[in-house]
């Protein structure tokens, strides 16, 4: 529903309009004044959140470097203009009381900045949030509507805070390390002091991370309870899945923060040790240059090896540890003995019989070949042939039905392959052979 | 026997249960040059070493003439056998293995990049290679001559490739010593990496005189 209201609103166009952008993001001096007002208001310096114009001018003076004694005259009229611009989004003027107070944009942006830079929620708060969430989940888990409410309202309200807190710690390490990098390279800073600060910063992050981990202990309980929910409601299943992923992301982020700190701390300490001895660092650099300049290459076998100047010995890393000879039964050298194979002797009688049978088969094949070529020759000569009669002729002479039928089929197949003849089957006429009861339809082969 | 007058050495620690489980493997690791510490897979030997350090030191000193050293503090503590002590001079050279000089050079350059120049967050091997190749022109000539083994002059792609390979080889050798740990592209210098310079401490302290000698 809300989306349809937004159709005529274009965020980018609006923010780029006239000087809206500048009014939303004022310059450093104005911003510092706003932030200082915000801080003072939080400290309770302004009853009912109301402050006077003089308070604002005093802050302009402080942050503009025009404090009494600094010699720079205070430009009241210019700052009045700046104040006027702040009235658009940041401050309001109460005409009755003639006092100023914060607009919601001013408060919200200051809170966001503060939260981002410092991490608003204390680990103990997170612990409390998790405990509350768990308690609410237990009461809601038997009612699907309440469960959905738990996901969409109770949990959602804290999700941002929880992940913001973990992100914040991660960022804190980055800041500490980049501060260190930047300042190591600039020579006007006292490196020892600097390193101490960075180390303290990191120790603080580590401590906070540890507390945070403890605070998140209840998360395990929440995920266990979630996984016990037995439902077929797709919305709830979807929520459970998303929540599990959310908590697992938070846990892995906390773990990775821990790991990063574990890895960085020793290096910081080493850096600290090195930088506290600038002479040693300078000499180390000279040493590296010396090695690179004065080492030579010597041919050893097919390689060229680096030889250090004679004053610099090579590093001996270890002595020859005994290489124990072990015995392993190598399959290729000691193959498993083969099992004796059973031998079957030749039975000459069976062998002879098999040979005879085989020979008979071959003879039959040859006989068929002879018959077929003879019949083809006849057909070539006469131009036509009664194939059925030919069958009975073969049967009569050879007295073998198999040969006769093989010849008959072979003949018809070959004739058809040659394509010069046509085969006609005449079912109305039948052919009968002598000395046999078989009857065949008349099959005539004729030259085309 | 020479050690008659010396304090009686107690080897009874070798009979304890812990020794039965750990000593054999630890002994091999130490003699292979491994530096035992909290941050790699040798951490399981740390409690045993801490507990028996005195006895073990005697053991290696008396029986092998090698000094078992302990350096660093807190969780930076590490142990190793020092083959550079004076007593070691009598040891047969054929029993000693040397780290390649190429590795020493690469190691020193890594030390410079990470500790002297404060690149404490550098832990990608490919980024390290890139840094050596692009940001350390002052070493380029020496690295091309000694590591890429090329003639002096303009650097070629092959030279970069050769230096990259040398970095890989050095990391492999350092891992065997327990100076670094790496997995795929991610590497970490371990506390014992400082030994690469501590070995040459005397030379480094006197480097100005040495340079004069070579001018």
XYZ file of C-alpha atoms in Angstrom:
663
model
C 0.000 0.000 0.000
C 2.749 2.359 0.962
C 4.462 1.850 -2.323
C 1.636 3.413 -4.315
C 1.991 6.642 -2.331
C 5.598 6.848 -3.395
C 4.964 6.835 -7.107
C 5.085 10.617 -7.462
C 8.102 10.982 -5.191
C 11.549 10.758 -6.765
C 14.182 10.688 -4.046
C 17.158 11.446 -6.271
C 15.481 14.284 -8.122
C 14.251 15.799 -4.882
C 17.585 15.677 -3.130
C 19.298 17.227 -6.136
C 16.801 20.063 -6.212
C 18.086 23.645 -5.579
C 20.134 23.540 -2.417
C 18.262 20.719 -0.675
C 21.428 18.646 -0.650
C 23.441 21.345 1.127
C 20.645 21.856 3.611
C 20.565 18.155 4.438
C 24.367 17.851 4.609
C 25.716 21.114 5.976
C 29.409 22.034 6.005
C 31.745 20.997 8.791
C 31.280 24.061 11.020
C 27.480 23.872 10.958
C 27.597 20.108 11.492
C 29.909 20.461 14.471
C 27.545 23.017 16.011
C 24.564 20.699 15.518
C 26.450 17.755 17.001
C 27.593 19.844 19.960
C 23.993 20.949 20.565
C 22.878 17.331 20.390
C 25.528 16.221 22.885
C 24.711 19.051 25.284
C 21.032 18.303 25.043
C 21.750 14.670 25.907
C 23.787 15.829 28.863
C 20.687 17.659 30.098
C 22.117 21.129 29.667
C 19.001 22.368 27.899
C 15.801 21.968 29.952
C 12.941 20.679 27.779
C 15.343 20.464 24.863
C 15.198 24.223 24.316
C 18.267 26.356 23.732
C 18.798 30.019 23.026
C 20.355 31.751 20.022
C 23.295 32.829 22.128
C 24.080 29.173 22.900
C 24.231 28.520 19.176
C 26.433 31.549 18.480
C 28.764 30.493 21.288
C 29.209 27.117 19.607
C 29.775 28.735 16.194
C 32.443 30.774 17.862
C 34.086 27.751 19.521
C 34.184 25.577 16.412
C 34.946 28.442 14.069
C 38.118 29.224 16.008
C 36.976 32.689 17.045
C 37.111 32.234 20.798
C 38.016 35.274 22.783
C 41.757 35.667 22.792
C 42.317 33.958 19.459
C 42.206 37.248 17.690
C 39.813 36.294 14.872
C 36.697 38.511 14.952
C 33.369 36.700 15.251
C 31.326 37.046 12.084
C 27.850 37.183 13.562
C 25.969 38.064 10.396
C 27.529 35.224 8.390
C 26.746 32.728 11.134
C 23.200 34.072 11.378
C 22.770 33.046 7.724
C 24.151 29.627 8.518
C 21.718 29.276 11.409
C 18.854 30.295 9.140
C 19.729 27.414 6.794
C 19.794 24.961 9.677
C 16.178 25.876 10.413
C 15.128 24.044 7.258
C 15.817 20.498 8.458
C 17.784 20.493 11.692
C 16.300 23.027 14.106
C 12.993 24.731 14.804
C 12.363 28.169 16.245
C 9.702 28.477 18.947
C 8.389 32.007 18.507
C 6.565 32.070 21.810
C 9.474 31.082 23.922
C 12.036 32.556 21.543
C 14.074 29.407 21.861
C 15.289 26.756 19.443
C 14.786 23.006 19.522
C 15.740 19.984 17.387
C 13.681 18.779 14.452
C 13.320 15.004 14.219
C 15.747 14.859 11.253
C 18.417 16.601 13.351
C 18.012 14.216 16.270
C 17.792 11.119 14.058
C 20.922 11.876 12.057
C 22.932 12.684 15.179
C 21.759 9.468 16.828
C 22.668 7.473 13.754
C 26.129 9.030 13.603
C 26.681 8.357 17.253
C 25.489 4.803 16.983
C 27.655 4.134 13.963
C 30.758 5.571 15.528
C 30.404 4.165 18.992
C 28.032 1.265 18.904
C 25.064 2.229 20.931
C 24.081 -1.069 22.423
C 26.235 -2.477 25.159
C 26.967 -6.192 25.074
C 24.923 -6.542 28.245
C 21.981 -5.000 26.396
C 22.345 -7.552 23.655
C 22.309 -10.297 26.259
C 19.088 -8.861 27.632
C 17.558 -8.523 24.175
C 18.375 -12.140 23.372
C 16.907 -13.331 26.677
C 13.698 -11.387 26.062
C 13.448 -12.692 22.537
C 13.863 -16.225 23.797
C 11.219 -15.804 26.465
C 8.776 -14.326 23.961
C 9.497 -17.108 21.520
C 8.699 -19.765 24.121
C 5.286 -18.258 24.832
C 4.558 -17.744 21.138
C 5.709 -21.071 19.780
C 2.377 -22.887 20.046
C 0.380 -20.270 18.199
C 1.207 -19.657 14.568
C -0.136 -16.104 14.503
C 1.882 -15.167 17.548
C 4.926 -16.787 16.000
C 4.598 -14.713 12.858
C 4.229 -11.653 15.050
C 7.388 -12.631 16.923
C 9.321 -12.859 13.667
C 7.940 -9.745 12.052
C 7.818 -7.461 15.078
C 9.860 -8.609 18.072
C 12.821 -10.015 16.195
C 12.791 -7.526 13.346
C 13.064 -4.613 15.750
C 16.403 -5.848 17.056
C 17.892 -7.370 13.944
C 19.452 -4.107 12.823
C 20.915 -3.359 16.201
C 22.407 -6.815 16.512
C 24.093 -6.806 13.148
C 25.135 -3.178 13.491
C 26.964 -4.059 16.663
C 28.970 -6.837 15.043
C 29.709 -4.709 11.980
C 30.865 -1.964 14.231
C 33.507 -4.139 15.922
C 34.758 -5.293 12.561
C 35.061 -1.706 11.403
C 36.851 -0.721 14.575
C 39.713 -3.073 13.714
C 39.949 -1.600 10.238
C 40.105 1.880 11.701
C 42.766 0.960 14.235
C 44.906 -0.724 11.609
C 44.552 1.973 8.996
C 45.311 4.623 11.579
C 48.417 2.700 12.425
C 49.451 2.322 8.776
C 48.980 6.007 8.068
C 50.843 7.151 11.113
C 53.702 4.692 10.748
C 54.477 6.297 7.416
C 54.351 9.852 8.709
C 57.530 10.511 10.585
C 56.450 13.364 12.809
C 54.472 11.131 15.143
C 55.961 9.291 18.046
C 55.602 5.704 16.873
C 55.800 4.187 20.327
C 52.945 6.272 21.633
C 50.969 5.543 18.518
C 51.444 1.822 18.706
C 50.412 1.808 22.297
C 47.151 3.509 21.383
C 46.495 1.101 18.557
C 47.246 -1.869 20.766
C 44.933 -0.536 23.432
C 42.268 0.029 20.797
C 42.556 -3.532 19.621
C 42.542 -4.934 23.134
C 39.364 -3.023 23.730
C 37.820 -4.475 20.584
C 38.844 -7.931 21.695
C 37.314 -7.447 25.120
C 34.111 -6.163 23.571
C 34.017 -9.039 21.135
C 34.380 -11.485 24.004
C 31.540 -9.868 25.890
C 29.464 -9.878 22.761
C 30.036 -13.583 22.290
C 28.800 -14.212 25.818
C 25.815 -11.984 25.134
C 24.988 -14.030 22.075
C 24.964 -17.298 23.980
C 21.178 -17.201 24.095
C 21.123 -17.148 20.315
C 21.925 -20.862 20.317
C 18.888 -21.416 22.511
C 16.718 -19.398 20.127
C 17.879 -21.340 17.083
C 17.283 -24.638 18.878
C 13.755 -23.593 19.766
C 13.146 -22.432 16.210
C 14.270 -25.723 14.771
C 11.876 -27.570 17.062
C 8.869 -25.725 15.647
C 6.756 -28.281 13.794
C 4.649 -26.509 11.196
C 3.515 -26.704 7.642
C 2.919 -22.966 7.445
C 5.206 -21.830 4.631
C 5.468 -18.309 6.017
C 6.822 -19.613 9.334
C 9.180 -22.075 7.635
C 10.486 -19.183 5.578
C 10.970 -17.019 8.679
C 12.777 -19.833 10.521
C 15.105 -20.271 7.579
C 15.862 -16.548 7.304
C 16.389 -16.213 11.065
C 18.776 -19.152 11.173
C 20.762 -17.597 8.365
C 20.775 -14.251 10.137
C 22.125 -15.657 13.397
C 24.663 -17.818 11.639
C 25.928 -14.719 9.792
C 26.266 -12.883 13.109
C 28.098 -15.789 14.698
C 30.515 -16.169 11.848
C 31.193 -12.442 11.854
C 32.011 -12.573 15.570
C 34.283 -15.530 14.951
C 36.072 -13.783 12.122
C 36.556 -10.675 14.273
C 38.162 -12.867 16.902
C 40.405 -14.525 14.337
C 41.459 -11.220 12.843
C 42.395 -9.906 16.264
C 44.316 -13.060 17.071
C 46.303 -12.650 13.899
C 46.906 -8.926 14.103
C 47.940 -8.683 17.756
C 51.267 -10.537 17.393
C 52.132 -8.509 14.322
C 51.371 -5.262 16.108
C 53.619 -6.396 18.913
C 56.405 -7.212 16.452
C 55.904 -3.889 14.721
C 55.979 -2.226 18.080
C 59.259 -3.943 18.935
C 60.790 -2.990 15.592
C 59.654 0.606 15.550
C 60.856 1.194 19.057
C 64.321 0.477 17.681
C 64.580 2.780 14.671
C 68.310 2.202 14.421
C 67.765 -1.529 14.153
C 65.167 -0.983 11.400
C 67.507 1.244 9.433
C 70.305 -1.271 9.763
C 68.020 -4.108 8.739
C 67.208 -2.248 5.560
C 70.881 -1.701 4.917
C 71.441 -5.397 5.518
C 68.871 -6.325 2.864
C 70.472 -3.914 0.383
C 73.885 -5.290 1.240
C 72.735 -8.865 0.608
C 71.141 -7.940 -2.701
C 74.131 -5.974 -3.867
C 77.007 -8.158 -2.800
C 75.704 -11.700 -3.146
C 76.896 -13.555 -6.205
C 75.713 -16.474 -8.301
C 77.696 -19.686 -8.517
C 77.047 -22.563 -10.841
C 76.240 -25.740 -8.937
C 75.464 -28.655 -11.238
C 72.808 -27.277 -13.584
C 71.640 -24.494 -11.318
C 72.994 -21.174 -10.313
C 72.919 -20.768 -6.562
C 73.189 -17.575 -4.545
C 76.385 -17.199 -2.541
C 76.364 -14.654 0.291
C 79.389 -12.458 1.013
C 81.815 -14.451 3.151
C 80.950 -12.569 6.352
C 77.367 -13.815 6.171
C 76.831 -17.462 6.906
C 73.932 -19.438 5.562
C 71.163 -20.523 7.864
C 71.396 -24.085 9.085
C 67.931 -25.329 9.547
C 68.214 -28.874 10.763
C 70.314 -31.947 11.133
C 69.848 -35.107 9.242
C 67.152 -37.017 11.023
C 67.329 -40.756 10.529
C 65.332 -42.075 7.664
C 64.232 -45.447 8.898
C 64.082 -48.224 6.392
C 60.748 -49.934 6.503
C 59.716 -53.022 4.671
C 56.580 -53.048 2.722
C 55.367 -55.976 0.783
C 55.174 -54.581 -2.703
C 52.420 -56.214 -4.682
C 54.307 -55.947 -7.948
C 57.376 -57.616 -6.513
C 55.568 -60.176 -4.447
C 52.408 -61.058 -6.304
C 49.950 -63.381 -4.609
C 50.556 -66.963 -5.817
C 48.114 -68.032 -8.473
C 45.683 -70.831 -7.751
C 46.400 -74.059 -9.685
C 44.057 -74.240 -12.628
C 42.064 -77.346 -13.275
C 43.106 -78.979 -16.502
C 40.595 -80.679 -18.743
C 42.072 -83.436 -20.937
C 41.104 -83.825 -24.575
C 38.643 -86.604 -25.331
C 39.681 -87.807 -28.827
C 36.328 -89.340 -29.512
C 34.371 -86.171 -28.754
C 36.985 -84.198 -30.630
C 36.574 -86.446 -33.661
C 32.810 -86.243 -33.445
C 32.937 -82.426 -33.187
C 35.231 -82.267 -36.183
C 32.863 -84.429 -38.194
C 29.882 -82.278 -37.257
C 31.752 -79.147 -38.159
C 32.887 -80.659 -41.454
C 29.297 -81.650 -42.237
C 28.194 -78.060 -41.609
C 30.898 -76.775 -43.926
C 29.981 -79.324 -46.574
C 26.356 -78.292 -46.388
C 27.278 -74.650 -46.813
C 29.420 -75.526 -49.827
C 26.663 -77.660 -51.303
C 24.191 -74.806 -50.918
C 26.615 -72.454 -52.637
C 27.050 -74.882 -55.532
C 23.291 -75.335 -55.951
C 22.566 -71.622 -55.851
C 25.205 -70.750 -58.455
C 23.993 -73.606 -60.681
C 20.377 -72.416 -60.473
C 21.402 -68.785 -61.108
C 23.302 -69.916 -64.215
C 20.168 -71.757 -65.434
C 18.032 -68.718 -64.778
C 20.475 -66.530 -66.661
C 20.301 -68.916 -69.606
C 16.496 -69.507 -69.689
C 15.365 -66.090 -68.554
C 12.841 -67.645 -66.180
C 12.529 -70.332 -63.560
C 9.929 -72.026 -61.423
C 11.581 -71.633 -58.017
C 9.204 -74.077 -56.342
C 10.112 -76.754 -58.851
C 13.772 -76.007 -58.283
C 13.181 -76.583 -54.584
C 11.715 -80.009 -55.166
C 14.522 -80.836 -57.613
C 17.129 -80.117 -54.970
C 15.136 -82.028 -52.389
C 14.848 -85.021 -54.675
C 18.523 -85.160 -55.534
C 20.038 -84.335 -52.143
C 17.280 -85.769 -49.980
C 17.904 -83.012 -47.464
C 15.109 -80.612 -46.549
C 17.465 -78.082 -44.844
C 19.693 -77.807 -47.902
C 16.706 -77.520 -50.217
C 15.073 -74.752 -48.213
C 18.390 -72.860 -47.700
C 18.967 -73.046 -51.475
C 15.386 -71.879 -52.149
C 15.632 -68.835 -49.849
C 19.181 -67.959 -50.890
C 18.153 -68.078 -54.529
C 15.190 -65.757 -54.018
C 17.275 -63.373 -51.902
C 20.104 -63.182 -54.452
C 17.676 -62.720 -57.338
C 16.007 -59.877 -55.535
C 19.382 -58.263 -54.857
C 20.332 -58.429 -58.537
C 17.203 -56.468 -59.521
C 17.229 -57.804 -63.119
C 14.515 -60.346 -62.231
C 11.137 -60.119 -60.696
C 9.696 -62.704 -58.291
C 6.034 -63.565 -58.534
C 4.259 -65.620 -55.948
C 1.181 -67.331 -57.329
C -0.880 -68.662 -54.392
C -3.598 -70.038 -56.688
C -1.174 -72.544 -58.280
C 0.628 -75.010 -56.113
C 3.573 -77.186 -56.886
C 4.059 -80.637 -55.443
C 7.284 -82.541 -55.404
C 7.856 -86.234 -55.962
C 8.294 -88.462 -52.937
C 7.213 -85.712 -50.621
C 4.027 -84.436 -49.084
C 5.100 -80.814 -49.122
C 3.222 -78.378 -51.288
C 4.506 -74.943 -52.249
C 2.876 -71.995 -53.886
C 4.228 -71.517 -57.331
C 6.989 -68.957 -57.288
C 8.102 -67.758 -60.732
C 11.277 -65.817 -61.389
C 11.349 -63.911 -64.658
C 13.755 -61.501 -66.276
C 12.349 -57.988 -66.220
C 83.320 -39.230 31.040
C 83.642 -35.483 31.085
C 80.471 -34.660 32.917
C 81.413 -36.294 36.213
C 81.650 -33.051 38.099
C 78.623 -31.461 36.508
C 75.162 -31.393 37.961
C 73.617 -34.801 37.623
C 71.302 -34.863 34.654
C 67.870 -36.272 35.128
C 66.435 -38.208 32.203
C 63.569 -39.659 34.171
C 61.110 -37.353 32.345
C 61.504 -39.678 29.380
C 59.770 -42.422 31.324
C 56.634 -40.414 31.941
C 53.407 -41.096 30.076
C 53.456 -37.737 28.288
C 56.884 -38.521 26.909
C 55.709 -41.848 25.591
C 52.998 -40.120 23.610
C 54.741 -36.904 22.566
C 58.494 -37.130 22.784
C 59.202 -39.249 19.698
C 57.250 -37.038 17.316
C 58.424 -33.831 18.948
C 62.043 -34.972 18.694
C 61.676 -35.504 14.952
C 60.004 -32.141 14.474
C 62.694 -30.282 16.391
C 65.501 -32.031 14.564
C 63.791 -31.299 11.247
C 64.115 -27.621 12.174
C 60.494 -26.987 13.159
C 59.783 -24.071 15.487
C 57.168 -25.205 17.980
C 54.559 -22.596 18.919
C 50.959 -21.767 19.612
C 49.798 -20.800 16.158
C 50.312 -23.779 13.901
C 49.724 -27.502 14.167
C 52.601 -27.871 16.633
C 50.668 -26.197 19.440
C 49.839 -29.544 21.054
C 53.500 -29.894 22.100
C 53.559 -26.542 23.893
C 52.350 -27.665 27.348
C 54.831 -30.565 27.296
C 57.702 -28.277 26.263
C 56.808 -25.696 28.876
C 56.703 -28.334 31.588
C 59.876 -30.190 30.636
C 61.922 -27.400 29.109
C 64.775 -27.661 31.618
C 65.166 -31.409 31.208
C 64.806 -31.333 27.460
C 67.406 -28.574 27.187
C 69.857 -30.712 29.114
C 68.970 -33.730 27.055
C 69.704 -32.062 23.715
C 72.760 -30.275 25.043
C 74.341 -33.373 26.525
C 73.465 -35.964 23.950
C 73.466 -33.956 20.718
C 75.390 -30.817 21.553
C 72.467 -28.707 20.339
C 70.804 -25.974 22.301
C 67.032 -26.088 22.739
C 66.051 -22.427 22.760
C 63.006 -20.634 24.055
C 62.136 -17.187 22.648
C 59.264 -14.732 22.854
C 56.754 -14.438 25.638
C 53.070 -14.966 26.393
C 51.362 -16.492 23.424
C 54.321 -15.510 21.252
C 56.519 -18.128 22.854
C 58.354 -20.544 20.553
C 60.927 -23.322 20.892
C 63.552 -24.572 18.457
C 66.892 -26.322 18.252
C 69.655 -23.859 17.566
C 72.257 -25.141 15.151
C 74.154 -21.894 15.271
C 75.639 -22.207 18.731
C 79.412 -22.442 19.129
C 79.240 -26.060 20.256
C 77.740 -26.835 16.913
C 81.002 -26.100 15.182
C 82.174 -29.628 15.930
C 79.131 -31.195 14.340
C 79.663 -32.876 11.013
C 78.524 -30.490 8.273
C 77.116 -33.374 6.283
C 74.425 -33.697 8.944
C 73.277 -30.122 8.557
C 70.822 -28.874 6.049
C 70.910 -25.282 4.955
C 68.032 -23.059 4.125
C 68.515 -21.768 0.606
C 70.050 -18.306 0.458
C 67.285 -17.407 -1.960
C 64.789 -18.068 0.854
C 66.759 -15.844 3.230
C 66.583 -12.946 0.781
C 62.860 -13.417 0.176
C 62.295 -13.731 3.934
C 64.159 -10.481 4.669
C 62.131 -8.648 2.030
C 58.917 -10.041 3.543
C 60.059 -8.875 6.974
C 60.689 -5.413 5.612
C 57.302 -5.194 3.906
C 55.248 -6.500 6.804
C 57.053 -5.385 9.941
C 59.200 -2.428 8.984
C 56.634 -0.884 6.668
C 53.676 -1.808 8.850
C 51.655 -3.842 6.339
C 50.302 -5.917 9.188
C 47.103 -6.807 7.372
C 48.877 -8.196 4.320
C 48.019 -11.874 4.271
C 47.348 -12.746 0.667
C 50.183 -14.451 -1.189
C 49.154 -12.903 -4.497
C 49.078 -9.430 -2.914
C 52.519 -10.046 -1.444
C 53.862 -10.971 -4.888
C 52.254 -7.882 -6.383
C 53.766 -5.691 -3.689
C 57.257 -7.092 -4.172
C 56.944 -6.564 -7.893
C 55.401 -3.072 -7.901
C 56.181 -1.233 -4.683
C 59.791 -2.126 -3.931
C 61.778 -0.720 -6.781
C 64.806 -0.381 -4.543
C 65.120 -4.179 -4.462
C 64.217 -4.787 -8.069
C 67.722 -4.858 -9.504
C 69.024 -7.273 -6.864
C 66.005 -9.549 -7.095
C 66.240 -9.751 -10.879
C 69.949 -10.573 -10.729
C 69.868 -13.056 -7.839
C 66.398 -14.543 -7.783
C 65.216 -14.296 -11.402
C 68.857 -14.890 -12.405
C 68.486 -12.529 -15.336
C 70.941 -10.100 -16.792
C 70.602 -6.609 -15.414
C 68.409 -4.246 -17.393
C 64.722 -3.918 -18.030
C 62.512 -6.315 -16.133
C 60.649 -8.884 -18.198
C 57.442 -10.747 -17.456
C 59.489 -13.899 -17.032
C 61.526 -12.228 -14.278
C 58.342 -11.458 -12.353
C 57.241 -15.053 -12.849
C 60.558 -16.356 -11.538
C 60.389 -14.109 -8.477
C 56.793 -15.234 -7.821
C 57.923 -18.852 -7.946
C 60.795 -18.098 -5.578
C 58.281 -16.582 -3.135
C 56.201 -19.764 -3.348
C 59.288 -21.908 -2.737
C 60.365 -19.752 0.197
C 56.911 -19.924 1.793
C 56.999 -23.713 1.411
C 60.374 -23.887 3.138
C 59.307 -21.443 5.862
C 56.220 -23.531 6.550
C 58.455 -26.554 7.141
C 60.365 -24.491 9.691
C 57.187 -23.224 11.341
C 57.976 -19.622 10.423
C 54.810 -19.100 8.433
C 51.542 -20.859 7.933
C 49.517 -20.710 4.752
C 46.566 -22.224 3.065
C 45.760 -21.512 -0.544
C 46.320 -17.769 -0.976
C 46.180 -16.877 2.706
C 49.412 -16.700 4.700
C 50.379 -15.641 8.214
C 53.787 -14.898 9.655
C 54.212 -16.766 12.929
C 56.065 -15.382 15.969
C 59.179 -17.406 15.107
C 59.537 -15.560 11.790
C 61.610 -12.974 13.646
C 64.425 -15.546 13.721
C 65.278 -14.723 10.136
C 66.787 -11.480 11.401
C 67.861 -12.676 14.837
C 70.214 -15.159 13.165
C 71.998 -12.249 11.531
C 71.730 -9.949 14.519
C 75.514 -9.557 14.876
C 75.977 -8.822 11.189
C 73.112 -6.317 11.163
C 74.470 -4.448 14.182
C 77.822 -4.088 12.463
C 76.437 -3.531 8.954
C 77.933 -0.021 8.566
C 81.456 -1.365 8.940
C 80.754 -4.249 6.627
C 79.419 -1.913 3.937
C 82.557 0.237 4.236
C 84.663 -2.855 3.663
C 82.900 -3.528 0.392
C 83.045 0.025 -0.967
